[in-house]
JSON list of C-alpha atoms in Angstrom, two decimals:
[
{"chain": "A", "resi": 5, "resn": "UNK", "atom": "CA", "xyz": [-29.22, -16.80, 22.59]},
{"chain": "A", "resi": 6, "resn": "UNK", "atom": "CA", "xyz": [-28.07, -19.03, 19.74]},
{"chain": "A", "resi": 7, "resn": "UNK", "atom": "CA", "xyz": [-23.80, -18.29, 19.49]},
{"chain": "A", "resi": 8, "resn": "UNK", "atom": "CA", "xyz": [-22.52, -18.95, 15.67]},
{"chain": "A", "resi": 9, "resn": "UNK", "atom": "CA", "xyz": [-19.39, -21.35, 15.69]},
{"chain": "A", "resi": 10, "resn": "UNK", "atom": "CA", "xyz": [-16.48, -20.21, 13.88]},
{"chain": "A", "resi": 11, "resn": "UNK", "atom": "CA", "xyz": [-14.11, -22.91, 12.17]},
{"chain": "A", "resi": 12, "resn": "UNK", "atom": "CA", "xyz": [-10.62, -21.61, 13.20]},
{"chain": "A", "resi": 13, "resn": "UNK", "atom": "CA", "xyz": [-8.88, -23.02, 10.23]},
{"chain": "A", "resi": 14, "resn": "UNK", "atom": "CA", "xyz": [-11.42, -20.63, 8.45]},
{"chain": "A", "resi": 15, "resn": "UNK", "atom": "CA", "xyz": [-9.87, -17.86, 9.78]},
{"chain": "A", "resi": 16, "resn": "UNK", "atom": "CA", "xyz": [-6.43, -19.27, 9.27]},
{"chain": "A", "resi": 17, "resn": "UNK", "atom": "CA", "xyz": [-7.04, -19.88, 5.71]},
{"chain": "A", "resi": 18, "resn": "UNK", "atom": "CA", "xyz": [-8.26, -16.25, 5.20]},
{"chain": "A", "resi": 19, "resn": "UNK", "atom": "CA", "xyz": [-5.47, -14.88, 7.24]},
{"chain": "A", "resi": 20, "resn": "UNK", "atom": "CA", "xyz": [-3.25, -16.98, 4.38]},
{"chain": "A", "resi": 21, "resn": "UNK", "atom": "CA", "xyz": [-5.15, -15.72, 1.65]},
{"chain": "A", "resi": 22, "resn": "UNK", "atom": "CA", "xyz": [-4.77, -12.14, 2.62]},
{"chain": "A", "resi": 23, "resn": "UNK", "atom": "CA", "xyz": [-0.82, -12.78, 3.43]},
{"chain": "A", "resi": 24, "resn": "UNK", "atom": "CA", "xyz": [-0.56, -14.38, -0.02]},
{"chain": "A", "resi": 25, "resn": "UNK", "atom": "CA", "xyz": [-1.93, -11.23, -1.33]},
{"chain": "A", "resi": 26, "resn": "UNK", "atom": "CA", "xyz": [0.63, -9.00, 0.47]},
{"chain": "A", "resi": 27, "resn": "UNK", "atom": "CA", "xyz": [2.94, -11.30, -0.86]},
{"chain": "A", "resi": 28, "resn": "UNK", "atom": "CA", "xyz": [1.97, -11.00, -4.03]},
{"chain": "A", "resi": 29, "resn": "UNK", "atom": "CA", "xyz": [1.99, -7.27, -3.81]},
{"chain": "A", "resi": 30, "resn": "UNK", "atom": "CA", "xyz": [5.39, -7.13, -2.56]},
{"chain": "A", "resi": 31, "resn": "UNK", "atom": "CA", "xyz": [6.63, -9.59, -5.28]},
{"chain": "A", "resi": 32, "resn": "UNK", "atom": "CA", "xyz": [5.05, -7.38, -8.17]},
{"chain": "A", "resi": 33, "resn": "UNK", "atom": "CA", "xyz": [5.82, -4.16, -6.72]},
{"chain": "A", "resi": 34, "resn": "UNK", "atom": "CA", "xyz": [9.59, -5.44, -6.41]},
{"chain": "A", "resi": 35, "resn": "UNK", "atom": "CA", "xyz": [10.11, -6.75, -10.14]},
{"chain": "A", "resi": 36, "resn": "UNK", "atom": "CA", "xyz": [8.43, -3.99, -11.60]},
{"chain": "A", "resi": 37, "resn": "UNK", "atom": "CA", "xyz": [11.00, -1.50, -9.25]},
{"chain": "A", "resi": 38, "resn": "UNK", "atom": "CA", "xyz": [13.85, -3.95, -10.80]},
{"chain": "A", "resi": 39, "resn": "UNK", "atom": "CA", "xyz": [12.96, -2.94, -14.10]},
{"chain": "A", "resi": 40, "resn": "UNK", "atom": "CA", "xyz": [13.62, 0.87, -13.72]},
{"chain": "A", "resi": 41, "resn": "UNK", "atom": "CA", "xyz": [16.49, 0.49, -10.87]},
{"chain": "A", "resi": 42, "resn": "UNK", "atom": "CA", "xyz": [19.73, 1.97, -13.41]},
{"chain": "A", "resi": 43, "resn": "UNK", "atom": "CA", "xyz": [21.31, 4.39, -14.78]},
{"chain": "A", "resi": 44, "resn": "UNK", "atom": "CA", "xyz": [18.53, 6.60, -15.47]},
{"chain": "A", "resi": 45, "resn": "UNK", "atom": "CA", "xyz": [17.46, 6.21, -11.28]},
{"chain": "A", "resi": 46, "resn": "UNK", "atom": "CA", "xyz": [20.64, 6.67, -10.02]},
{"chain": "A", "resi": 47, "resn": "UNK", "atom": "CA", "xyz": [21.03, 9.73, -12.28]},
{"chain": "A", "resi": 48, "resn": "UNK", "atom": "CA", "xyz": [18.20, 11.20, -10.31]},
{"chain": "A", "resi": 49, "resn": "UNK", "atom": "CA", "xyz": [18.47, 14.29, -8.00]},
{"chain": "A", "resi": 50, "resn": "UNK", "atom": "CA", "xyz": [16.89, 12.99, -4.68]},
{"chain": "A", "resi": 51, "resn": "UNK", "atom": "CA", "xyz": [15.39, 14.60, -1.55]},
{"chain": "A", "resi": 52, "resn": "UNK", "atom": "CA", "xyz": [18.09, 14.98, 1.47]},
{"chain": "A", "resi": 53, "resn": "UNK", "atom": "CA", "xyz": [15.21, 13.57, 3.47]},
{"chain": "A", "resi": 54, "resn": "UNK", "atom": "CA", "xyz": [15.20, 10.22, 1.52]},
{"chain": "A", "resi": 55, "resn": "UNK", "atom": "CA", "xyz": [16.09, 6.67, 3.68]},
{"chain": "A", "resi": 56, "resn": "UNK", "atom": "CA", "xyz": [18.58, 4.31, 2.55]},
{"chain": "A", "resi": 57, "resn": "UNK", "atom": "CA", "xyz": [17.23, 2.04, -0.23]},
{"chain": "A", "resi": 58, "resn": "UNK", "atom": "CA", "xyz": [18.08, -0.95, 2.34]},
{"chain": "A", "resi": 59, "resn": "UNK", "atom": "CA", "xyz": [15.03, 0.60, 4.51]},
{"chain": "A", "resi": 60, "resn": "UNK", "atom": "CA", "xyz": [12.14, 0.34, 1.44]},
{"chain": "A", "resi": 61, "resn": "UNK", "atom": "CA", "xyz": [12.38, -3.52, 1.67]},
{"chain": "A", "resi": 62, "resn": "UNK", "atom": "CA", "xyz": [11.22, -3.96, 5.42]},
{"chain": "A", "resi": 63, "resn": "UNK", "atom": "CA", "xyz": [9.01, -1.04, 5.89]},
{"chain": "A", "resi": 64, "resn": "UNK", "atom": "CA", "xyz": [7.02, -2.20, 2.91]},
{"chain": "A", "resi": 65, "resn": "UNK", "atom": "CA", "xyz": [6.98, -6.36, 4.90]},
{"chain": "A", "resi": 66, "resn": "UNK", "atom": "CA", "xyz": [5.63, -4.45, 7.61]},
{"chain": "A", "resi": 67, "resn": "UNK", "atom": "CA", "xyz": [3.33, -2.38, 5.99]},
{"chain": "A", "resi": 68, "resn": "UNK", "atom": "CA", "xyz": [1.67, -5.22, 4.05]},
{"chain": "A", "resi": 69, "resn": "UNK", "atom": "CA", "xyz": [1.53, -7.62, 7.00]},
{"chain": "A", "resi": 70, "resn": "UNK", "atom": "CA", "xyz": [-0.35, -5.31, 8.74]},
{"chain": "A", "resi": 71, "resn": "UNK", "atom": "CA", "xyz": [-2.80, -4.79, 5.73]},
{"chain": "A", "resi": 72, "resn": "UNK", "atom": "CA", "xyz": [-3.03, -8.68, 5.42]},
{"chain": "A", "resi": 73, "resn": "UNK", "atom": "CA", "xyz": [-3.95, -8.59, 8.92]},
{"chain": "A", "resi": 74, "resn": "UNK", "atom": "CA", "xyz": [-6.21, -5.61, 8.99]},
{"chain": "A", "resi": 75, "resn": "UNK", "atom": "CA", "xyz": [-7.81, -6.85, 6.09]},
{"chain": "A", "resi": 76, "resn": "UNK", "atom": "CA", "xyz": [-8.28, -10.47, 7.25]},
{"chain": "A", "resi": 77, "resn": "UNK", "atom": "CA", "xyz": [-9.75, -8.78, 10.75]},
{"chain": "A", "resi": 78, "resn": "UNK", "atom": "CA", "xyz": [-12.76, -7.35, 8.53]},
{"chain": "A", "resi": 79, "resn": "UNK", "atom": "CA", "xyz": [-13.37, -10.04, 6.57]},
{"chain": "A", "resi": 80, "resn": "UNK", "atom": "CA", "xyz": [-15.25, -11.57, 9.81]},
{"chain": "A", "resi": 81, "resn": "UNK", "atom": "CA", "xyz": [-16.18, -9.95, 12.81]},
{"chain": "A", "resi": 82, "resn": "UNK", "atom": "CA", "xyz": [-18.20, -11.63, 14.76]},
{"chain": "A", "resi": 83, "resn": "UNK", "atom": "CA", "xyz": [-18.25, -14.50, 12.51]},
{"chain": "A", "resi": 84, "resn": "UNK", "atom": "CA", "xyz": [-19.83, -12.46, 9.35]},
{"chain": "A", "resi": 85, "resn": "UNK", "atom": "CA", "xyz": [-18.87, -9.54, 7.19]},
{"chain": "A", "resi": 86, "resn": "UNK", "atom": "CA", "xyz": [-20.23, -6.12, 8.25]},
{"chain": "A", "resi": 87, "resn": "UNK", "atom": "CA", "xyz": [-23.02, -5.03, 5.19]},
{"chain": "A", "resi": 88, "resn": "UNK", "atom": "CA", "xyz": [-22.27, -2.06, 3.55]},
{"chain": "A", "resi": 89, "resn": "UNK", "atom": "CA", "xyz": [-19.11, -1.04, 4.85]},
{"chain": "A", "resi": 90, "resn": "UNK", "atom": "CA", "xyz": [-17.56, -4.58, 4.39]},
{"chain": "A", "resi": 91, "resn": "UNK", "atom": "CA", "xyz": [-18.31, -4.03, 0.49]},
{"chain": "A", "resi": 92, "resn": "UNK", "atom": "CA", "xyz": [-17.06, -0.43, 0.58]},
{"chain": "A", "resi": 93, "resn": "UNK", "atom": "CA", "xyz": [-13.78, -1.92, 2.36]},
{"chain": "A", "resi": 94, "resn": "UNK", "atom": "CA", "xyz": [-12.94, -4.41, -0.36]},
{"chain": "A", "resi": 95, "resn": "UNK", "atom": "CA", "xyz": [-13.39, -2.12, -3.07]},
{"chain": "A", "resi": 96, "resn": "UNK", "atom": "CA", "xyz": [-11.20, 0.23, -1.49]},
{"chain": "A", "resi": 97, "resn": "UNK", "atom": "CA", "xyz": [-8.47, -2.65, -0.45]},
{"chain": "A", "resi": 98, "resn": "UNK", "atom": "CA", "xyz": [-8.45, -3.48, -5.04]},
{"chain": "A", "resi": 99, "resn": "UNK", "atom": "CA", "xyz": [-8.22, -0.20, -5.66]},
{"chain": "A", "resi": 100, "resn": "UNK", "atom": "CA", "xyz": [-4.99, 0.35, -3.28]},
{"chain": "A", "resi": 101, "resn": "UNK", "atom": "CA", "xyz": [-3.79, -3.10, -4.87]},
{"chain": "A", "resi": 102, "resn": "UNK", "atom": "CA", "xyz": [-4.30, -1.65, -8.52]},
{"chain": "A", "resi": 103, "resn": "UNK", "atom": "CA", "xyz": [-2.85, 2.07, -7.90]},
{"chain": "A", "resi": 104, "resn": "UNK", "atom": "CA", "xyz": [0.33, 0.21, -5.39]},
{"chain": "A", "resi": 105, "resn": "UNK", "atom": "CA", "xyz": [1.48, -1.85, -8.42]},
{"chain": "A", "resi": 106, "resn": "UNK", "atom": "CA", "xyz": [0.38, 0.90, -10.88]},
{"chain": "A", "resi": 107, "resn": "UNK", "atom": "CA", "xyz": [2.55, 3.97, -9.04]},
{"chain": "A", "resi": 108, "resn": "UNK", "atom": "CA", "xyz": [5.68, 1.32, -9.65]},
{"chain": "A", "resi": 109, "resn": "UNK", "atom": "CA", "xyz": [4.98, 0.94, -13.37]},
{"chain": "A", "resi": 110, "resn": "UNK", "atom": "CA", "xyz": [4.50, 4.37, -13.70]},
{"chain": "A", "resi": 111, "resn": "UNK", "atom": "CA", "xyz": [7.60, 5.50, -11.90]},
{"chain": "A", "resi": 112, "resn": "UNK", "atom": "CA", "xyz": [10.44, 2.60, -12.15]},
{"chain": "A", "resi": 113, "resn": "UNK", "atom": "CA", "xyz": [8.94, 0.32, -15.53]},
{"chain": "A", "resi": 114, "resn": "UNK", "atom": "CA", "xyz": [7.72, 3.60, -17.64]},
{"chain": "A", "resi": 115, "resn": "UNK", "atom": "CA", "xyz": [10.49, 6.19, -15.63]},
{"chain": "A", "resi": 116, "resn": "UNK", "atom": "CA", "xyz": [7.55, 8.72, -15.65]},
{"chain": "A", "resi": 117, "resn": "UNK", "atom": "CA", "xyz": [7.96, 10.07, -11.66]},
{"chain": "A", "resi": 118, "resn": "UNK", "atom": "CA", "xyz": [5.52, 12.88, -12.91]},
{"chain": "A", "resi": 119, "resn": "UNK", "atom": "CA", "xyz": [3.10, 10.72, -13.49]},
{"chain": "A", "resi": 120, "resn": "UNK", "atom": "CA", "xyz": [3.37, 8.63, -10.91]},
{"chain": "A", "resi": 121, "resn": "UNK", "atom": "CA", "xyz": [2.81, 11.72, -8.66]},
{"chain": "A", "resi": 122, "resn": "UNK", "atom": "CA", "xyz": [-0.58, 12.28, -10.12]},
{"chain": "A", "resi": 123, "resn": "UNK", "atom": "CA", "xyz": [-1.21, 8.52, -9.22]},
{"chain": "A", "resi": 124, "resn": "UNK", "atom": "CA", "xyz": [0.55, 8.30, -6.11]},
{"chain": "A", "resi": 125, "resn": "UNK", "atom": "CA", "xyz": [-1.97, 11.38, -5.01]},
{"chain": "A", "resi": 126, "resn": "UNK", "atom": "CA", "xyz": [-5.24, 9.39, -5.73]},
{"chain": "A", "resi": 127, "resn": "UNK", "atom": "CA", "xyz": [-3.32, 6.07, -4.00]},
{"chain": "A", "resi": 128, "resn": "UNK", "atom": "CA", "xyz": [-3.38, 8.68, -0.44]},
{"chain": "A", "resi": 129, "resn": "UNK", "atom": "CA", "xyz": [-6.80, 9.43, -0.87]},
{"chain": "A", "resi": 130, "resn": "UNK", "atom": "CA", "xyz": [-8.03, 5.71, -1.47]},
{"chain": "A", "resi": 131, "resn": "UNK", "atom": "CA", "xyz": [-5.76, 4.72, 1.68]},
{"chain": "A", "resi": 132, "resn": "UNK", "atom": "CA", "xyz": [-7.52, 7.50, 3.85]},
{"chain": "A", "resi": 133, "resn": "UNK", "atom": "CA", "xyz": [-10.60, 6.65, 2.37]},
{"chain": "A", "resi": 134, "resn": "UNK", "atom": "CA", "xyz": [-9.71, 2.80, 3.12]},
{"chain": "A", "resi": 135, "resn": "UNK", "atom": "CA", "xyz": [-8.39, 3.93, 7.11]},
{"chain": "A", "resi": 136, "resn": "UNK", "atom": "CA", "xyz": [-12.16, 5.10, 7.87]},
{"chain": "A", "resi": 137, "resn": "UNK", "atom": "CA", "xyz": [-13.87, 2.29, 6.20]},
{"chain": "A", "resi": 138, "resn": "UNK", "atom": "CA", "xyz": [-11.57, -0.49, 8.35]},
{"chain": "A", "resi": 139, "resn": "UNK", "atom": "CA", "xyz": [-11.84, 1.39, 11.22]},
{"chain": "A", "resi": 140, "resn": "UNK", "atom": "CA", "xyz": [-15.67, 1.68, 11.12]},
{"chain": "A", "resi": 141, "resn": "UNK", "atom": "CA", "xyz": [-15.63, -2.10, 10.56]},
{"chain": "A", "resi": 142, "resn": "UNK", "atom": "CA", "xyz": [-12.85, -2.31, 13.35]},
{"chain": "A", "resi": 143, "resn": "UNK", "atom": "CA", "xyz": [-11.06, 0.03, 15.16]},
{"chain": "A", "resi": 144, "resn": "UNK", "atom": "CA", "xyz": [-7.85, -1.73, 15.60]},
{"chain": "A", "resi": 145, "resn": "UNK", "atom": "CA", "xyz": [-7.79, -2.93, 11.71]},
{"chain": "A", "resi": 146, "resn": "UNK", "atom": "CA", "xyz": [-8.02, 0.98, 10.77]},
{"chain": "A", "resi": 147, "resn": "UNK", "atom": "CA", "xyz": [-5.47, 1.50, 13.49]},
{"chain": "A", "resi": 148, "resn": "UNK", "atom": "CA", "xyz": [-3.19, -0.98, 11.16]},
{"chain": "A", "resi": 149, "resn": "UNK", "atom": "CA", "xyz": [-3.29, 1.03, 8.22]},
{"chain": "A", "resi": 150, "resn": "UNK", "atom": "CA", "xyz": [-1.76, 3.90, 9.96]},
{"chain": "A", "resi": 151, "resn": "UNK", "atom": "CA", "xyz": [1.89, 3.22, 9.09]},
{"chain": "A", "resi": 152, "resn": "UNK", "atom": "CA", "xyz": [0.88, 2.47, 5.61]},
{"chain": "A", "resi": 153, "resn": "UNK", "atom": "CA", "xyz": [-0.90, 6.16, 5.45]},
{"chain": "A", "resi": 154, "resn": "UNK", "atom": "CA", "xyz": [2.16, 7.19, 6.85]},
{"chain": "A", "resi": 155, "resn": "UNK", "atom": "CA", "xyz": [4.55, 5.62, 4.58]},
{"chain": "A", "resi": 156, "resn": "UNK", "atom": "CA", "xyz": [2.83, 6.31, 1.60]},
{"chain": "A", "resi": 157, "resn": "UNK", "atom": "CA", "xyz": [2.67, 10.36, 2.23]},
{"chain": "A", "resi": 158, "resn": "UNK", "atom": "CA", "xyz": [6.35, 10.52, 3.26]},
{"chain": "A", "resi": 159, "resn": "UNK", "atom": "CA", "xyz": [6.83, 8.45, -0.18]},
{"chain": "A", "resi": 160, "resn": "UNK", "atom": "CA", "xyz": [4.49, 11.39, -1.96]},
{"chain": "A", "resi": 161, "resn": "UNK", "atom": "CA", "xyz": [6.37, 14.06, -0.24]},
{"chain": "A", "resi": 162, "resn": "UNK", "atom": "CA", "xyz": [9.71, 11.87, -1.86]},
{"chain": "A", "resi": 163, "resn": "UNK", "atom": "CA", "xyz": [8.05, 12.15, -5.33]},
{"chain": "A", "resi": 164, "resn": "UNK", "atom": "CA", "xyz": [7.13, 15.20, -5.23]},
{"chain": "A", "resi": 165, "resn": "UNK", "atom": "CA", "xyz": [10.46, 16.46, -4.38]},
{"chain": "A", "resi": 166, "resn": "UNK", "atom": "CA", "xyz": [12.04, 14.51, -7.03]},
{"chain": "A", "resi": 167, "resn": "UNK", "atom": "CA", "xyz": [9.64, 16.05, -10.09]},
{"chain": "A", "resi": 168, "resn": "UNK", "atom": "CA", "xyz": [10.14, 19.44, -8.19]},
{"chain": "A", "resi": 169, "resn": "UNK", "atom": "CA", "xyz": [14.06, 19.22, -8.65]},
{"chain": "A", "resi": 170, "resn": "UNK", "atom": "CA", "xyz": [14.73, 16.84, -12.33]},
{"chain": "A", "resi": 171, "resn": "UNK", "atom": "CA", "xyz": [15.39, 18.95, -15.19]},
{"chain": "A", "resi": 172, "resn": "UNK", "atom": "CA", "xyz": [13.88, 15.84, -17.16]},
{"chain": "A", "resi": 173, "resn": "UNK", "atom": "CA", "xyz": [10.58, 16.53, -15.80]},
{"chain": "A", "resi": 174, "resn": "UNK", "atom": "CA", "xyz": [10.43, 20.10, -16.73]},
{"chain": "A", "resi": 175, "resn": "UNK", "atom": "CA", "xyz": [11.31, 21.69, -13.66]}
]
């Protein structure tokens, strides 16, 4: 039985790459928030439900720590990717990547919360989509996207809420 050797500064550097990534996320997804955080947000009606704005910061650190991780743990299991589901998994992970940075632009940058709704709706069905892919790859790395599922449909219930009760958005 021949055993394949695996270069553990491989894995480090793709752990890196995928924490860059989150990083990069995080960094986006905060300026583009900065550009809409105002007048015009504060003068929003919000849910009773919503958390503190302190409590966005860290839940999104967590949340995108665990996808770097999740996402570096299917990169190479076993020492290679997994076929067909590996591909699957990666276009899922740019989608999430493109929709995350695009539900900010469309709800701070562009103060369109209606829109971002319709987005933030197709973002929950890539991320369940992307929760069975991991976990078919690896059960614990779909087990990591769990908070982020979580997250993101208590932050769809939050828009919602907010197009539901803003005169601006026709309601």
């Amino acid at each position: 039985m021949m055993v394949a050797k695996i270069n553990p500064r491989s894995g480090q550097r793709r752990l890196f790459f995928w924490l860059a990534i989150s990083v990069g996320i995080l960094l986006g997804g905060g300026w583009l928030t900065s550009l809409g955080i105002g007048d015009w947000y504060r003068g929003l009606n919000f849910p009773p439900f919503q958390p503190p704005g302190w409590v966005f910061s860290p839940a999104w650190v967590l949340i995108l720590s665990l996808l770097a991780v999740a996402t570096w743990k299917i990169t190479d299991v076993n020492g290679q990717a997994n076929g067909a589901w590996f591909g699957a998994a990666m276009l899922l992970y740019g989608a999430q990547v493109i929709l995350n940075a695009g539900w900010s632009l469309l709800f701070f940058a562009l103060k369109r919360p209606d829109f971002a709704f319709g987005e933030i709706i197709l973002l929950d069905l890539i991320l369940v989509l992307m929760v069975v892919t991991y976990f078919r790859i690896s059960k614990s790395a779909g087990l990591m996207l769990l908070p982020y599922l979580a997250w993101l449909l208590f932050a769809t219930t939050i828009n919602g809420w907010i197009v539901l009760n803003n005169p601006a958005f026709g309601h």
